[in-house]
Amino acid sequence: MGRELSLIIPTLNEKDNIQPLLKLLDETLSDIDWDVTFVDDDSKDGTIELIKELSAENIHIHFIHRIGKRGLSSACIEGLLTRSAPYLAIMDSDMQHDEKLLPAMLKCIKEENLDLVNGSRYLEGGGTTDWSAGRKWMSQSATKINKFVLKSHVTDPMSGFFMLRRSFFDSIVRNLSGVGFKILVDILASSGGKLKLKELPYQFKTRIHGDSKLDFMVLFEYGVLLAEKTFGDFLPVRFVLFLLVGALGAIFHLVLLACFYKSYGLDLLAAQIVTTSIVMLINYLLNNSFTYRDRRLHGTAFIIGLILFCLACSIGMIANIIIVKFLYEQNIQWWLSGLLGAIIGGVWNYAITSTFVWGKLIMKIHPKKI
């Protein structure tokens, strides 16, 4: 007979928390048939090596070792797809989620025939410990935005600590985007409001080991997720991000072109060559960090990607320069000539690099990166 409850716990550099967390789970879930799957994004502190050792000794412990991938939401989805238990729970590995709430969650979801039970820090009886004013503001602001955009009345969509019914997950999994760090927001947005949900209060504990993963990029990806769920059916968010990067590139292009042409006295053709080369590098860095964050290239793959990006953009660069030279010779203003060249080059760059640099070619050369 299979497990009744499967826990999915994403990890990244949490070695010191793994064994203490497992001890707490053993004590709390002693009357429940459970197992746990750790999904590790290639930790560098020995986390995955420790989990592998523990897994060899305990059949209740499973793991997924992801290489070249990032993101809590996608990690949770991969973990959930590997388990067959009728009830599934998501929690963090840093021991800030109160594991003692798990039996109450399981009882609640079973007896009340719910789709999902969420742990809330903002219900009466719940709370946070030593959060800074800035972190409280960020969490509360994100919750308000979620309520406004998704018309959700969940008090703590940012919690990351919840339990759901297997059949419910199976019914929505193909609609999940897997973007960012807040999978519950993804689930709420993908359910179309058709889910039976209840929240239970809990106290968010203080982190003892390791560092918090909350930073600007978490908020950025949260915004991307909300945009994807709101407008994604009409206009892909990745395309919008690429356009924004291109717009920034165009601004940089004009500023640098003016600098080299007007201030440093280069002739227009030389200024355009230097400017285009610099902007090409800037666009690669921005796209790798933001537009393709979920496929972000590191190490060797980053260098290979840069080379492929430059090769692919070379044709666009040549076309850009030829167009600028032709337009300028037709007495078109220097700034308009440069802008039109940049736009045409940018369209080519998107069409080629989105298909090959972060797609087919890089997957062939470095398959673990996608």
JSON list of N, CA and C in Angstrom, two decimals, residues 177-242:
[
{"chain": "A", "resi": 177, "resn": "SER", "atom": "N", "xyz": [2.57, 27.58, -14.62]},
{"chain": "A", "resi": 177, "resn": "SER", "atom": "CA", "xyz": [3.67, 28.17, -15.40]},
{"chain": "A", "resi": 177, "resn": "SER", "atom": "C", "xyz": [5.03, 27.77, -14.85]},
{"chain": "A", "resi": 178, "resn": "GLY", "atom": "N", "xyz": [5.10, 27.48, -13.55]},
{"chain": "A", "resi": 178, "resn": "GLY", "atom": "CA", "xyz": [6.38, 27.12, -12.94]},
{"chain": "A", "resi": 178, "resn": "GLY", "atom": "C", "xyz": [7.35, 28.28, -12.82]},
{"chain": "A", "resi": 179, "resn": "VAL", "atom": "N", "xyz": [6.85, 29.51, -12.93]},
{"chain": "A", "resi": 179, "resn": "VAL", "atom": "CA", "xyz": [7.70, 30.69, -12.87]},
{"chain": "A", "resi": 179, "resn": "VAL", "atom": "C", "xyz": [7.91, 31.13, -11.43]},
{"chain": "A", "resi": 180, "resn": "GLY", "atom": "N", "xyz": [9.14, 31.43, -11.07]},
{"chain": "A", "resi": 180, "resn": "GLY", "atom": "CA", "xyz": [9.42, 32.09, -9.81]},
{"chain": "A", "resi": 180, "resn": "GLY", "atom": "C", "xyz": [9.41, 31.21, -8.57]},
{"chain": "A", "resi": 181, "resn": "PHE", "atom": "N", "xyz": [9.10, 31.84, -7.44]},
{"chain": "A", "resi": 181, "resn": "PHE", "atom": "CA", "xyz": [9.26, 31.22, -6.14]},
{"chain": "A", "resi": 181, "resn": "PHE", "atom": "C", "xyz": [7.94, 31.00, -5.40]},
{"chain": "A", "resi": 182, "resn": "LYS", "atom": "N", "xyz": [6.82, 31.44, -5.95]},
{"chain": "A", "resi": 182, "resn": "LYS", "atom": "CA", "xyz": [5.58, 31.36, -5.21]},
{"chain": "A", "resi": 182, "resn": "LYS", "atom": "C", "xyz": [4.58, 30.46, -5.93]},
{"chain": "A", "resi": 183, "resn": "ILE", "atom": "N", "xyz": [4.72, 29.16, -5.69]},
{"chain": "A", "resi": 183, "resn": "ILE", "atom": "CA", "xyz": [3.89, 28.20, -6.41]},
{"chain": "A", "resi": 183, "resn": "ILE", "atom": "C", "xyz": [2.42, 28.29, -6.01]},
{"chain": "A", "resi": 184, "resn": "LEU", "atom": "N", "xyz": [2.13, 28.69, -4.78]},
{"chain": "A", "resi": 184, "resn": "LEU", "atom": "CA", "xyz": [0.73, 28.78, -4.38]},
{"chain": "A", "resi": 184, "resn": "LEU", "atom": "C", "xyz": [-0.02, 29.82, -5.22]},
{"chain": "A", "resi": 185, "resn": "VAL", "atom": "N", "xyz": [0.64, 30.95, -5.52]},
{"chain": "A", "resi": 185, "resn": "VAL", "atom": "CA", "xyz": [0.03, 31.96, -6.37]},
{"chain": "A", "resi": 185, "resn": "VAL", "atom": "C", "xyz": [-0.26, 31.37, -7.75]},
{"chain": "A", "resi": 186, "resn": "ASP", "atom": "N", "xyz": [0.68, 30.58, -8.26]},
{"chain": "A", "resi": 186, "resn": "ASP", "atom": "CA", "xyz": [0.51, 29.90, -9.55]},
{"chain": "A", "resi": 186, "resn": "ASP", "atom": "C", "xyz": [-0.70, 28.97, -9.49]},
{"chain": "A", "resi": 187, "resn": "ILE", "atom": "N", "xyz": [-0.83, 28.22, -8.42]},
{"chain": "A", "resi": 187, "resn": "ILE", "atom": "CA", "xyz": [-1.95, 27.28, -8.26]},
{"chain": "A", "resi": 187, "resn": "ILE", "atom": "C", "xyz": [-3.27, 28.03, -8.17]},
{"chain": "A", "resi": 188, "resn": "LEU", "atom": "N", "xyz": [-3.31, 29.09, -7.37]},
{"chain": "A", "resi": 188, "resn": "LEU", "atom": "CA", "xyz": [-4.54, 29.86, -7.23]},
{"chain": "A", "resi": 188, "resn": "LEU", "atom": "C", "xyz": [-4.97, 30.46, -8.57]},
{"chain": "A", "resi": 189, "resn": "ALA", "atom": "N", "xyz": [-3.99, 30.98, -9.31]},
{"chain": "A", "resi": 189, "resn": "ALA", "atom": "CA", "xyz": [-4.30, 31.60, -10.61]},
{"chain": "A", "resi": 189, "resn": "ALA", "atom": "C", "xyz": [-4.75, 30.56, -11.63]},
{"chain": "A", "resi": 190, "resn": "SER", "atom": "N", "xyz": [-4.24, 29.34, -11.52]},
{"chain": "A", "resi": 190, "resn": "SER", "atom": "CA", "xyz": [-4.54, 28.29, -12.50]},
{"chain": "A", "resi": 190, "resn": "SER", "atom": "C", "xyz": [-5.83, 27.55, -12.21]},
{"chain": "A", "resi": 191, "resn": "SER", "atom": "N", "xyz": [-6.35, 27.73, -11.01]},
{"chain": "A", "resi": 191, "resn": "SER", "atom": "CA", "xyz": [-7.55, 26.98, -10.62]},
{"chain": "A", "resi": 191, "resn": "SER", "atom": "C", "xyz": [-8.83, 27.63, -11.11]},
{"chain": "A", "resi": 192, "resn": "GLY", "atom": "N", "xyz": [-8.74, 28.87, -11.54]},
{"chain": "A", "resi": 192, "resn": "GLY", "atom": "CA", "xyz": [-9.93, 29.57, -12.01]},
{"chain": "A", "resi": 192, "resn": "GLY", "atom": "C", "xyz": [-10.94, 29.84, -10.90]},
{"chain": "A", "resi": 193, "resn": "GLY", "atom": "N", "xyz": [-10.46, 29.85, -9.65]},
{"chain": "A", "resi": 193, "resn": "GLY", "atom": "CA", "xyz": [-11.36, 30.09, -8.51]},
{"chain": "A", "resi": 193, "resn": "GLY", "atom": "C", "xyz": [-12.18, 28.89, -8.12]},
{"chain": "A", "resi": 194, "resn": "LYS", "atom": "N", "xyz": [-11.99, 27.78, -8.82]},
{"chain": "A", "resi": 194, "resn": "LYS", "atom": "CA", "xyz": [-12.81, 26.58, -8.54]},
{"chain": "A", "resi": 194, "resn": "LYS", "atom": "C", "xyz": [-12.04, 25.60, -7.66]},
{"chain": "A", "resi": 195, "resn": "LEU", "atom": "N", "xyz": [-11.82, 25.99, -6.43]},
{"chain": "A", "resi": 195, "resn": "LEU", "atom": "CA", "xyz": [-11.18, 25.07, -5.50]},
{"chain": "A", "resi": 195, "resn": "LEU", "atom": "C", "xyz": [-11.75, 25.29, -4.11]},
{"chain": "A", "resi": 196, "resn": "LYS", "atom": "N", "xyz": [-11.81, 24.19, -3.37]},
{"chain": "A", "resi": 196, "resn": "LYS", "atom": "CA", "xyz": [-12.29, 24.25, -1.99]},
{"chain": "A", "resi": 196, "resn": "LYS", "atom": "C", "xyz": [-11.06, 24.39, -1.10]},
{"chain": "A", "resi": 197, "resn": "LEU", "atom": "N", "xyz": [-10.97, 25.53, -0.43]},
{"chain": "A", "resi": 197, "resn": "LEU", "atom": "CA", "xyz": [-9.75, 25.89, 0.29]},
{"chain": "A", "resi": 197, "resn": "LEU", "atom": "C", "xyz": [-10.06, 26.37, 1.70]},
{"chain": "A", "resi": 198, "resn": "LYS", "atom": "N", "xyz": [-9.16, 26.05, 2.60]},
{"chain": "A", "resi": 198, "resn": "LYS", "atom": "CA", "xyz": [-9.25, 26.54, 3.97]},
{"chain": "A", "resi": 198, "resn": "LYS", "atom": "C", "xyz": [-7.85, 26.91, 4.44]},
{"chain": "A", "resi": 199, "resn": "GLU", "atom": "N", "xyz": [-7.78, 27.90, 5.33]},
{"chain": "A", "resi": 199, "resn": "GLU", "atom": "CA", "xyz": [-6.49, 28.31, 5.88]},
{"chain": "A", "resi": 199, "resn": "GLU", "atom": "C", "xyz": [-6.43, 28.04, 7.38]},
{"chain": "A", "resi": 200, "resn": "LEU", "atom": "N", "xyz": [-5.26, 27.63, 7.82]},
{"chain": "A", "resi": 200, "resn": "LEU", "atom": "CA", "xyz": [-5.01, 27.38, 9.24]},
{"chain": "A", "resi": 200, "resn": "LEU", "atom": "C", "xyz": [-3.85, 28.27, 9.68]},
{"chain": "A", "resi": 201, "resn": "PRO", "atom": "N", "xyz": [-3.93, 28.86, 10.87]},
{"chain": "A", "resi": 201, "resn": "PRO", "atom": "CA", "xyz": [-2.87, 29.77, 11.32]},
{"chain": "A", "resi": 201, "resn": "PRO", "atom": "C", "xyz": [-1.63, 29.01, 11.79]},
{"chain": "A", "resi": 202, "resn": "TYR", "atom": "N", "xyz": [-0.47, 29.64, 11.61]},
{"chain": "A", "resi": 202, "resn": "TYR", "atom": "CA", "xyz": [0.76, 29.10, 12.18]},
{"chain": "A", "resi": 202, "resn": "TYR", "atom": "C", "xyz": [1.75, 30.22, 12.44]},
{"chain": "A", "resi": 203, "resn": "GLN", "atom": "N", "xyz": [2.67, 29.98, 13.34]},
{"chain": "A", "resi": 203, "resn": "GLN", "atom": "CA", "xyz": [3.72, 30.93, 13.65]},
{"chain": "A", "resi": 203, "resn": "GLN", "atom": "C", "xyz": [4.95, 30.65, 12.79]},
{"chain": "A", "resi": 204, "resn": "PHE", "atom": "N", "xyz": [5.38, 31.64, 12.05]},
{"chain": "A", "resi": 204, "resn": "PHE", "atom": "CA", "xyz": [6.55, 31.52, 11.20]},
{"chain": "A", "resi": 204, "resn": "PHE", "atom": "C", "xyz": [7.79, 31.62, 12.07]},
{"chain": "A", "resi": 205, "resn": "LYS", "atom": "N", "xyz": [8.59, 30.57, 12.08]},
{"chain": "A", "resi": 205, "resn": "LYS", "atom": "CA", "xyz": [9.72, 30.50, 13.01]},
{"chain": "A", "resi": 205, "resn": "LYS", "atom": "C", "xyz": [10.97, 31.22, 12.48]},
{"chain": "A", "resi": 206, "resn": "THR", "atom": "N", "xyz": [11.91, 31.43, 13.36]},
{"chain": "A", "resi": 206, "resn": "THR", "atom": "CA", "xyz": [13.16, 32.10, 13.00]},
{"chain": "A", "resi": 206, "resn": "THR", "atom": "C", "xyz": [14.13, 31.11, 12.36]},
{"chain": "A", "resi": 207, "resn": "ARG", "atom": "N", "xyz": [14.75, 31.53, 11.26]},
{"chain": "A", "resi": 207, "resn": "ARG", "atom": "CA", "xyz": [15.77, 30.70, 10.62]},
{"chain": "A", "resi": 207, "resn": "ARG", "atom": "C", "xyz": [16.98, 30.60, 11.53]},
{"chain": "A", "resi": 208, "resn": "ILE", "atom": "N", "xyz": [17.48, 29.36, 11.70]},
{"chain": "A", "resi": 208, "resn": "ILE", "atom": "CA", "xyz": [18.66, 29.14, 12.54]},
{"chain": "A", "resi": 208, "resn": "ILE", "atom": "C", "xyz": [19.91, 28.99, 11.69]},
{"chain": "A", "resi": 209, "resn": "HIS", "atom": "N", "xyz": [19.82, 28.18, 10.63]},
{"chain": "A", "resi": 209, "resn": "HIS", "atom": "CA", "xyz": [20.98, 27.93, 9.77]},
{"chain": "A", "resi": 209, "resn": "HIS", "atom": "C", "xyz": [20.71, 28.45, 8.36]},
{"chain": "A", "resi": 210, "resn": "GLY", "atom": "N", "xyz": [21.78, 28.85, 7.67]},
{"chain": "A", "resi": 210, "resn": "GLY", "atom": "CA", "xyz": [21.66, 29.24, 6.28]},
{"chain": "A", "resi": 210, "resn": "GLY", "atom": "C", "xyz": [21.18, 30.67, 6.10]},
{"chain": "A", "resi": 211, "resn": "ASP", "atom": "N", "xyz": [21.06, 31.06, 4.84]},
{"chain": "A", "resi": 211, "resn": "ASP", "atom": "CA", "xyz": [20.67, 32.42, 4.49]},
{"chain": "A", "resi": 211, "resn": "ASP", "atom": "C", "xyz": [19.33, 32.44, 3.77]},
{"chain": "A", "resi": 212, "resn": "SER", "atom": "N", "xyz": [18.59, 33.52, 3.98]},
{"chain": "A", "resi": 212, "resn": "SER", "atom": "CA", "xyz": [17.30, 33.68, 3.32]},
{"chain": "A", "resi": 212, "resn": "SER", "atom": "C", "xyz": [17.49, 33.82, 1.82]},
{"chain": "A", "resi": 213, "resn": "LYS", "atom": "N", "xyz": [16.55, 33.28, 1.04]},
{"chain": "A", "resi": 213, "resn": "LYS", "atom": "CA", "xyz": [16.62, 33.38, -0.42]},
{"chain": "A", "resi": 213, "resn": "LYS", "atom": "C", "xyz": [15.80, 34.56, -0.95]},
{"chain": "A", "resi": 214, "resn": "LEU", "atom": "N", "xyz": [15.20, 35.33, -0.04]},
{"chain": "A", "resi": 214, "resn": "LEU", "atom": "CA", "xyz": [14.37, 36.46, -0.46]},
{"chain": "A", "resi": 214, "resn": "LEU", "atom": "C", "xyz": [15.25, 37.61, -0.93]},
{"chain": "A", "resi": 215, "resn": "ASP", "atom": "N", "xyz": [15.08, 38.02, -2.17]},
{"chain": "A", "resi": 215, "resn": "ASP", "atom": "CA", "xyz": [15.81, 39.16, -2.70]},
{"chain": "A", "resi": 215, "resn": "ASP", "atom": "C", "xyz": [14.97, 39.82, -3.78]},
{"chain": "A", "resi": 216, "resn": "PHE", "atom": "N", "xyz": [15.57, 40.79, -4.48]},
{"chain": "A", "resi": 216, "resn": "PHE", "atom": "CA", "xyz": [14.84, 41.52, -5.51]},
{"chain": "A", "resi": 216, "resn": "PHE", "atom": "C", "xyz": [14.30, 40.59, -6.59]},
{"chain": "A", "resi": 217, "resn": "MET", "atom": "N", "xyz": [15.09, 39.56, -6.96]},
{"chain": "A", "resi": 217, "resn": "MET", "atom": "CA", "xyz": [14.68, 38.69, -8.05]},
{"chain": "A", "resi": 217, "resn": "MET", "atom": "C", "xyz": [13.44, 37.87, -7.69]},
{"chain": "A", "resi": 218, "resn": "VAL", "atom": "N", "xyz": [13.24, 37.58, -6.40]},
{"chain": "A", "resi": 218, "resn": "VAL", "atom": "CA", "xyz": [12.03, 36.88, -5.98]},
{"chain": "A", "resi": 218, "resn": "VAL", "atom": "C", "xyz": [10.82, 37.76, -6.29]},
{"chain": "A", "resi": 219, "resn": "LEU", "atom": "N", "xyz": [10.92, 39.05, -5.98]},
{"chain": "A", "resi": 219, "resn": "LEU", "atom": "CA", "xyz": [9.83, 39.97, -6.26]},
{"chain": "A", "resi": 219, "resn": "LEU", "atom": "C", "xyz": [9.65, 40.16, -7.76]},
{"chain": "A", "resi": 220, "resn": "PHE", "atom": "N", "xyz": [10.75, 40.22, -8.49]},
{"chain": "A", "resi": 220, "resn": "PHE", "atom": "CA", "xyz": [10.67, 40.35, -9.94]},
{"chain": "A", "resi": 220, "resn": "PHE", "atom": "C", "xyz": [9.92, 39.15, -10.54]},
{"chain": "A", "resi": 221, "resn": "GLU", "atom": "N", "xyz": [10.29, 37.95, -10.12]},
{"chain": "A", "resi": 221, "resn": "GLU", "atom": "CA", "xyz": [9.65, 36.75, -10.66]},
{"chain": "A", "resi": 221, "resn": "GLU", "atom": "C", "xyz": [8.19, 36.65, -10.22]},
{"chain": "A", "resi": 222, "resn": "TYR", "atom": "N", "xyz": [7.88, 37.18, -9.04]},
{"chain": "A", "resi": 222, "resn": "TYR", "atom": "CA", "xyz": [6.48, 37.24, -8.60]},
{"chain": "A", "resi": 222, "resn": "TYR", "atom": "C", "xyz": [5.67, 38.11, -9.56]},
{"chain": "A", "resi": 223, "resn": "GLY", "atom": "N", "xyz": [6.24, 39.26, -9.92]},
{"chain": "A", "resi": 223, "resn": "GLY", "atom": "CA", "xyz": [5.57, 40.13, -10.89]},
{"chain": "A", "resi": 223, "resn": "GLY", "atom": "C", "xyz": [5.41, 39.47, -12.24]},
{"chain": "A", "resi": 224, "resn": "VAL", "atom": "N", "xyz": [6.45, 38.76, -12.68]},
{"chain": "A", "resi": 224, "resn": "VAL", "atom": "CA", "xyz": [6.38, 38.03, -13.96]},
{"chain": "A", "resi": 224, "resn": "VAL", "atom": "C", "xyz": [5.28, 36.98, -13.92]},
{"chain": "A", "resi": 225, "resn": "LEU", "atom": "N", "xyz": [5.17, 36.27, -12.79]},
{"chain": "A", "resi": 225, "resn": "LEU", "atom": "CA", "xyz": [4.14, 35.24, -12.66]},
{"chain": "A", "resi": 225, "resn": "LEU", "atom": "C", "xyz": [2.74, 35.84, -12.76]},
{"chain": "A", "resi": 226, "resn": "LEU", "atom": "N", "xyz": [2.50, 36.94, -12.04]},
{"chain": "A", "resi": 226, "resn": "LEU", "atom": "CA", "xyz": [1.19, 37.58, -12.10]},
{"chain": "A", "resi": 226, "resn": "LEU", "atom": "C", "xyz": [0.89, 38.07, -13.52]},
{"chain": "A", "resi": 227, "resn": "ALA", "atom": "N", "xyz": [1.89, 38.62, -14.18]},
{"chain": "A", "resi": 227, "resn": "ALA", "atom": "CA", "xyz": [1.69, 39.08, -15.57]},
{"chain": "A", "resi": 227, "resn": "ALA", "atom": "C", "xyz": [1.40, 37.90, -16.48]},
{"chain": "A", "resi": 228, "resn": "GLU", "atom": "N", "xyz": [2.11, 36.80, -16.29]},
{"chain": "A", "resi": 228, "resn": "GLU", "atom": "CA", "xyz": [1.90, 35.60, -17.11]},
{"chain": "A", "resi": 228, "resn": "GLU", "atom": "C", "xyz": [0.48, 35.09, -16.96]},
{"chain": "A", "resi": 229, "resn": "LYS", "atom": "N", "xyz": [-0.01, 35.07, -15.71]},
{"chain": "A", "resi": 229, "resn": "LYS", "atom": "CA", "xyz": [-1.35, 34.56, -15.45]},
{"chain": "A", "resi": 229, "resn": "LYS", "atom": "C", "xyz": [-2.44, 35.53, -15.91]},
{"chain": "A", "resi": 230, "resn": "THR", "atom": "N", "xyz": [-2.10, 36.81, -15.97]},
{"chain": "A", "resi": 230, "resn": "THR", "atom": "CA", "xyz": [-3.09, 37.81, -16.37]},
{"chain": "A", "resi": 230, "resn": "THR", "atom": "C", "xyz": [-3.14, 38.01, -17.88]},
{"chain": "A", "resi": 231, "resn": "PHE", "atom": "N", "xyz": [-1.97, 38.11, -18.52]},
{"chain": "A", "resi": 231, "resn": "PHE", "atom": "CA", "xyz": [-1.91, 38.45, -19.94]},
{"chain": "A", "resi": 231, "resn": "PHE", "atom": "C", "xyz": [-1.30, 37.37, -20.83]},
{"chain": "A", "resi": 232, "resn": "GLY", "atom": "N", "xyz": [-0.82, 36.29, -20.21]},
{"chain": "A", "resi": 232, "resn": "GLY", "atom": "CA", "xyz": [-0.05, 35.28, -20.94]},
{"chain": "A", "resi": 232, "resn": "GLY", "atom": "C", "xyz": [-0.76, 34.66, -22.12]},
{"chain": "A", "resi": 233, "resn": "ASP", "atom": "N", "xyz": [-2.09, 34.57, -22.05]},
{"chain": "A", "resi": 233, "resn": "ASP", "atom": "CA", "xyz": [-2.84, 33.97, -23.16]},
{"chain": "A", "resi": 233, "resn": "ASP", "atom": "C", "xyz": [-2.85, 34.87, -24.40]},
{"chain": "A", "resi": 234, "resn": "PHE", "atom": "N", "xyz": [-2.60, 36.16, -24.19]},
{"chain": "A", "resi": 234, "resn": "PHE", "atom": "CA", "xyz": [-2.67, 37.12, -25.30]},
{"chain": "A", "resi": 234, "resn": "PHE", "atom": "C", "xyz": [-1.28, 37.58, -25.75]},
{"chain": "A", "resi": 235, "resn": "LEU", "atom": "N", "xyz": [-0.38, 37.73, -24.78]},
{"chain": "A", "resi": 235, "resn": "LEU", "atom": "CA", "xyz": [0.95, 38.25, -25.10]},
{"chain": "A", "resi": 235, "resn": "LEU", "atom": "C", "xyz": [1.96, 37.58, -24.17]},
{"chain": "A", "resi": 236, "resn": "PRO", "atom": "N", "xyz": [2.80, 36.69, -24.71]},
{"chain": "A", "resi": 236, "resn": "PRO", "atom": "CA", "xyz": [3.77, 35.98, -23.86]},
{"chain": "A", "resi": 236, "resn": "PRO", "atom": "C", "xyz": [4.66, 36.96, -23.10]},
{"chain": "A", "resi": 237, "resn": "VAL", "atom": "N", "xyz": [4.79, 36.73, -21.79]},
{"chain": "A", "resi": 237, "resn": "VAL", "atom": "CA", "xyz": [5.57, 37.63, -20.96]},
{"chain": "A", "resi": 237, "resn": "VAL", "atom": "C", "xyz": [7.04, 37.63, -21.35]},
{"chain": "A", "resi": 238, "resn": "ARG", "atom": "N", "xyz": [7.57, 36.48, -21.79]},
{"chain": "A", "resi": 238, "resn": "ARG", "atom": "CA", "xyz": [8.97, 36.42, -22.19]},
{"chain": "A", "resi": 238, "resn": "ARG", "atom": "C", "xyz": [9.22, 37.37, -23.38]},
{"chain": "A", "resi": 239, "resn": "PHE", "atom": "N", "xyz": [8.25, 37.45, -24.28]},
{"chain": "A", "resi": 239, "resn": "PHE", "atom": "CA", "xyz": [8.39, 38.34, -25.42]},
{"chain": "A", "resi": 239, "resn": "PHE", "atom": "C", "xyz": [8.38, 39.80, -24.96]},
{"chain": "A", "resi": 240, "resn": "VAL", "atom": "N", "xyz": [7.51, 40.09, -23.99]},
{"chain": "A", "resi": 240, "resn": "VAL", "atom": "CA", "xyz": [7.45, 41.45, -23.45]},
{"chain": "A", "resi": 240, "resn": "VAL", "atom": "C", "xyz": [8.77, 41.83, -22.78]},
{"chain": "A", "resi": 241, "resn": "LEU", "atom": "N", "xyz": [9.34, 40.88, -22.01]},
{"chain": "A", "resi": 241, "resn": "LEU", "atom": "CA", "xyz": [10.62, 41.14, -21.36]},
{"chain": "A", "resi": 241, "resn": "LEU", "atom": "C", "xyz": [11.71, 41.39, -22.39]},
{"chain": "A", "resi": 242, "resn": "PHE", "atom": "N", "xyz": [11.69, 40.59, -23.46]},
{"chain": "A", "resi": 242, "resn": "PHE", "atom": "CA", "xyz": [12.68, 40.79, -24.51]},
{"chain": "A", "resi": 242, "resn": "PHE", "atom": "C", "xyz": [12.53, 42.18, -25.14]}
]
